[in-house]
Each structure stands twice: as structure tokens, then as C-alpha cells.
Amino acid sequence: MSCILNIETSTEVCSVALSNDGECIFNVEDHEGPNHAVKLGTFVDEALSFADSHALPLDAVAVSCGPGSYTGLRIGVSMAKGVCYARNAKLLAVPTLQLLCVPLLLGEKITTDDALLCPMLDARRMEVYAALYNRALKEARPVEADIVEADTYKAFLDQHPVYFFGNGANKCKAQIVHPNAHFIDNVEPLAKNMTPLAEKAMAEQRFEDVAYFVPFYLKDFVAKAAKPLL
């Protein structure tokens, strides 16, 4: 077990948590964002001060690595790298869509053995970043950018109960109409839920290269032209 700083900035929510021996011991969240550039540094300082005041040496920094908001991911990964350099800590990457599944699995909201989990992050219009996992978080289908239509997930829905959740799921309710489709509201990627995935990565020594690691953006960033002032 280890002391791990967890950073999550893939959506409008900014959250930071500190775990020790597999238990979350410090947590702070901002749901009024996106305020990552303003809030993240303060949250990280508070978490590190908590660790120092309890004489807990930092072993690793885990960061939610995408997909998600281009700007949010970039800010989160940059902060994680800075802390790793300053504290001589290991860098761990936690896939954002897997992170979304954690509260459902820990809360035992998914009880059907053959159920599939489909976490979704909003990618504008009718597009989402999504993947499908079984209850052991094994991929039934890898992460893709999906344009959601009535038949997008039909092959899976015909065979399994599928649970859709995340900030991209609500807009898909009208399109995904199937007896095996279930929607769960108010599921967000949060740093306090990163602990089991970060601990697993730590135990398996799946460390990232601090110098060269980049987030999983899935799609290239496209800059928009500035609007005229007048």
C-alpha cells in the first residue's frame, strides 16, 4: 500500500484526493467549473500539506488521463508531472472511463452477472467518448468517439443489460430505446474514486514516464476562430 495523490480534471469538475493504504484520507471538490486553472493548484497544496502534517511521504501521483476535456486533461497532467518532479514520486495514469465505473461497482448498483457498463463523456452535439466493460472492468469494446444513434449499441443490447452513465449519457436517452438499456444519473469522475485503480497500477508497477507522458485525448484538438469583438 502507498500514499497517492489523486488528480481528476477531465470534466468541468475539479477534484483532488489523497489516499493512504487504500483509504481516502483527504478529499476536496469543485463542481462550479470549469475552474481547473484557478482551483487545482490550491487543492493540491492543501492535499500535500495534509500529507506533510501527518508525516506521510508521497509515493505516487495518479492522474485521470482521458478521454475528456482537452484543456482539463492538459492542466491535470501538467500539475501531476510538476508534483512528481518536486516530490520524486511515481506517475500513474487512470483511464477516465474506467474511473466512472468505480462508484457503480463499489456501490453494488450493477448486480446482473452479464451486465455491461457503458460510461460516456460528452463530446458535443450527439457525440460521446464511450467504452463498454464487464463487471471486472475488462473491455467488451475499446474507447471510441461514438455518434449516438438508435443502433449504435444494439449488438451489445441484444445480448446483455447495458448501463449507460456519465455526463454524455443523458442526451442519449431519446436515441437508445431498448429493453436492456438502463440509465444511471449523476455519475461523475472524481478523485476520491481513483484509489482502487491507482493502487492496482501501483502494485503492478505500471508507472508512466514523467517527461513524455501525454493524456489520451482520443481526438485532436481543433482551435476555433475568435469571435469578432464588434
CSV table of N, CA and C in Angstrom, one decimal, residues 11 19 36 41 53 63 65 74 84 89 94 104 106 113 115 141 169-170 195 211-212:
chain,number,residue,atom,x,y,z
A,11,THR,N,-13.5,16.6,-16.7
A,11,THR,CA,-14.7,17.3,-17.0
A,11,THR,C,-14.7,18.7,-16.3
A,19,SER,N,-4.9,9.4,-0.9
A,19,SER,CA,-5.2,8.0,-0.3
A,19,SER,C,-3.9,7.5,0.4
A,36,HIS,N,-10.5,24.7,-13.3
A,36,HIS,CA,-9.2,24.0,-13.0
A,36,HIS,C,-8.0,24.8,-12.9
A,41,GLY,N,-4.3,24.1,-8.3
A,41,GLY,CA,-3.1,24.4,-7.5
A,41,GLY,C,-3.4,24.5,-6.0
A,53,SER,N,1.7,17.2,7.2
A,53,SER,CA,1.3,17.3,8.6
A,53,SER,C,1.1,16.0,9.3
A,63,VAL,N,-3.2,10.4,-12.0
A,63,VAL,CA,-4.0,11.4,-12.8
A,63,VAL,C,-4.9,10.8,-13.7
A,65,CYS,N,-6.5,10.3,-17.0
A,65,CYS,CA,-5.7,10.5,-18.2
A,65,CYS,C,-6.5,10.6,-19.5
A,74,ARG,N,-5.1,18.5,-19.9
A,74,ARG,CA,-3.7,19.1,-20.0
A,74,ARG,C,-3.3,19.8,-18.7
A,84,CYS,N,5.3,15.3,-9.3
A,84,CYS,CA,6.2,14.1,-9.4
A,84,CYS,C,7.7,14.6,-9.4
A,89,ALA,N,8.2,11.5,-7.0
A,89,ALA,CA,7.1,10.5,-6.9
A,89,ALA,C,6.9,9.8,-8.3
A,94,VAL,N,-4.8,6.9,-14.7
A,94,VAL,CA,-6.0,6.2,-14.5
A,94,VAL,C,-7.0,6.5,-15.7
A,104,LEU,N,-20.2,2.8,-9.3
A,104,LEU,CA,-21.3,1.9,-9.5
A,104,LEU,C,-20.9,0.5,-9.0
A,106,LEU,N,-18.5,-0.3,-6.7
A,106,LEU,CA,-18.3,-0.3,-5.2
A,106,LEU,C,-19.7,-0.2,-4.5
A,113,ASP,N,-24.9,-10.5,-13.4
A,113,ASP,CA,-23.6,-11.0,-13.8
A,113,ASP,C,-23.1,-10.7,-15.2
A,115,ALA,N,-24.0,-8.1,-17.0
A,115,ALA,CA,-24.2,-6.7,-17.4
A,115,ALA,C,-23.0,-6.1,-18.0
A,141,ARG,N,-15.6,-3.6,-25.5
A,141,ARG,CA,-15.3,-2.8,-26.6
A,141,ARG,C,-14.5,-1.6,-26.2
A,169,ALA,N,-24.4,10.6,-21.1
A,169,ALA,CA,-25.5,9.6,-21.2
A,169,ALA,C,-26.9,10.3,-21.3
A,170,ASN,N,-27.1,11.4,-20.6
A,170,ASN,CA,-28.4,11.9,-20.5
A,170,ASN,C,-29.0,12.3,-21.9
A,195,THR,N,-8.8,5.6,-6.0
A,195,THR,CA,-8.0,4.8,-5.2
A,195,THR,C,-7.8,3.4,-5.6
A,211,ALA,N,8.5,12.6,-18.1
A,211,ALA,CA,8.9,13.5,-19.1
A,211,ALA,C,8.0,13.5,-20.4
A,212,TYR,N,7.6,12.3,-20.8
A,212,TYR,CA,7.0,12.1,-22.1
A,212,TYR,C,5.5,11.7,-22.0
